[in-house]
Amino acid sequence: MTIQTAVLIETLTALGAEVRWCSCNIFSTQDHAAAAIARDSAAVFAWKGETLQEYWWCTERALDWGPTGGPDLIVDDGGDATLLIHEGVKAEEVYEKTGQLPDPSSTDNAEFQIVLTIIRDGLKADPKKYTRMKERLVGVSEETTTGVKRLYQMQANGTLLFPAINVNDSVTKSKFDNLYGCRHSLPDGLMRATDVMIAGKVAVVCGYGDVGKGCAAALKQAGARVIVTEIDPICALQALMEGLQVLTLGDVVSEADIFVTTTGNKDIIMVNHMRKMKNNAIVCNIGHFDNEIDMLGLENYPGVKRITIKPQTDRWVFPETNTGIIVLAEGRLMNLGCATGHPSFVMSCSFTNQVIAQLELWKEKATGKYEKKVYVLPKHLDEKVAALHLGKLGANLTKLTKDQADYISVPIEGPYKPPHYRY
């Protein structure tokens, strides 16, 4: 819930929507933005520094339209709202057949225990709450790589309950928000949290997708010596061609000053890695969930001492060496926890895609165009989003002649690239 999402809410409201909003991250809310929107435009359930219990309570409240059902559409970021509905429907089906309630102790994941507790407690009061939501929902548009992965997994398993538009893989999202947004907001978060001089430092970027590319570029431009870890040989070769080293985390864990996870995967930096890091090495995540960094292992390490330097900046001291590491935003998104996320212009590209996706789902709700599958916005809309942002930067596009357009077999007005084109 940032200034940028506030403008998105105002846009949706101006289009006629009734909006209920929550944050996608316990640290990302800008309270002044939330207060302004709560006063003027929408119901907001978000504040900076939520506990996990509060975070999931806020998610549940944002979805709650009372006994009549739930939302018609969801704008999701990370897939947590979508997850809650799917898990709720699953639990209601089991409860109807067997009378069995969800058991939070059935999982070791502390956050999922909270989800199951919320669903269990809700079942007692309303055993069809999420089923009604599912039946009412027209669809969801998903913002992030992580949330999109969840959607494709549900589609593959045959469990996706409503149509979904993958906003993340619009070129004007992934190649701008993920790349240029992170290039801006990673160093912003680092410097606000630590005031460290990046020049001369050894920085490790775990992952070299679009997010990793933006982070590595920012660190390199600031004068860091950048090392990339990768599983994908194509991404690794791209990093090498940019003049970066590609090594394993084990190769460099005791040498580097700054570690950034960008993978969207789990168990990237483990507590045994952190024990070997130099004193006051900085560890942070800009991927999505906090499981990229082994925060549970760090918190439970025998004798470890946590010293809070300031909000979202903690020094963890290991007893055997009396040396420590600095972890930002408790392993969650550091650019949102320690700074204010991506700047407005690049988020305008992303949120224009979100608005278009919402309009598309609503417009086609009765046509059967969108089934219970994951879709990507067509290329002509992607190009339209880009075109809308050119004037602000003073661009003047060259126009194709009819003869030129015929020569390369594209319409004069676009789209100019095939769907499979890699920008």
PDB file of C-alpha atoms in Angstrom, residues 109-112 146 260-271 283-299 328-334:
ATOM      1  CA  ASN A 109       5.187 -23.520   8.002  1.00  0.00           C
ATOM      2  CA  ALA A 110       4.329 -20.858  10.591  1.00  0.00           C
ATOM      3  CA  GLU A 111       2.643 -18.594   8.054  1.00  0.00           C
ATOM      4  CA  PHE A 112       0.498 -21.377   6.604  1.00  0.00           C
ATOM      5  CA  THR A 146       6.010 -15.497  -7.666  1.00  0.00           C
ATOM      6  CA  VAL A 260      21.034  -9.915  -2.522  1.00  0.00           C
ATOM      7  CA  THR A 261      18.556 -12.723  -3.284  1.00  0.00           C
ATOM      8  CA  THR A 262      16.413 -12.231  -6.395  1.00  0.00           C
ATOM      9  CA  THR A 263      15.359 -15.765  -7.351  1.00  0.00           C
ATOM     10  CA  GLY A 264      11.750 -16.299  -6.278  1.00  0.00           C
ATOM     11  CA  ASN A 265      12.924 -19.665  -4.926  1.00  0.00           C
ATOM     12  CA  LYS A 266      13.459 -20.851  -1.356  1.00  0.00           C
ATOM     13  CA  ASP A 267      16.536 -21.773   0.703  1.00  0.00           C
ATOM     14  CA  ILE A 268      19.000 -19.610  -1.228  1.00  0.00           C
ATOM     15  CA  ILE A 269      21.034 -18.227   1.687  1.00  0.00           C
ATOM     16  CA  MET A 270      21.008 -20.629   4.628  1.00  0.00           C
ATOM     17  CA  VAL A 271      22.121 -20.071   8.204  1.00  0.00           C
ATOM     18  CA  VAL A 283      22.054  -9.751   3.610  1.00  0.00           C
ATOM     19  CA  CYS A 284      18.822  -8.798   1.875  1.00  0.00           C
ATOM     20  CA  ASN A 285      16.064 -10.086  -0.400  1.00  0.00           C
ATOM     21  CA  ILE A 286      14.291  -8.432  -3.315  1.00  0.00           C
ATOM     22  CA  GLY A 287      12.788 -11.628  -4.791  1.00  0.00           C
ATOM     23  CA  HIS A 288       9.473 -12.026  -3.006  1.00  0.00           C
ATOM     24  CA  PHE A 289       8.879 -14.168   0.080  1.00  0.00           C
ATOM     25  CA  ASP A 290      11.183 -14.240   3.104  1.00  0.00           C
ATOM     26  CA  ASN A 291      12.067 -17.911   2.563  1.00  0.00           C
ATOM     27  CA  GLU A 292      14.845 -17.037   0.098  1.00  0.00           C
ATOM     28  CA  ILE A 293      16.866 -16.295   3.230  1.00  0.00           C
ATOM     29  CA  ASP A 294      16.735 -18.891   6.018  1.00  0.00           C
ATOM     30  CA  MET A 295      15.256 -16.552   8.596  1.00  0.00           C
ATOM     31  CA  LEU A 296      13.796 -19.415  10.630  1.00  0.00           C
ATOM     32  CA  GLY A 297      17.202 -21.075  10.862  1.00  0.00           C
ATOM     33  CA  LEU A 298      18.800 -17.772  11.837  1.00  0.00           C
ATOM     34  CA  GLU A 299      16.201 -16.997  14.502  1.00  0.00           C
ATOM     35  CA  LEU A 328      17.364  -6.019   6.073  1.00  0.00           C
ATOM     36  CA  ALA A 329      13.549  -6.121   6.381  1.00  0.00           C
ATOM     37  CA  GLU A 330      13.667  -9.483   8.199  1.00  0.00           C
ATOM     38  CA  GLY A 331      14.380 -11.178   4.857  1.00  0.00           C
ATOM     39  CA  ARG A 332      11.331  -9.693   3.162  1.00  0.00           C
ATOM     40  CA  LEU A 333      11.356  -7.246   0.253  1.00  0.00           C
ATOM     41  CA  MET A 334      14.019  -4.765   1.279  1.00  0.00           C
TER      42      MET A 334
END
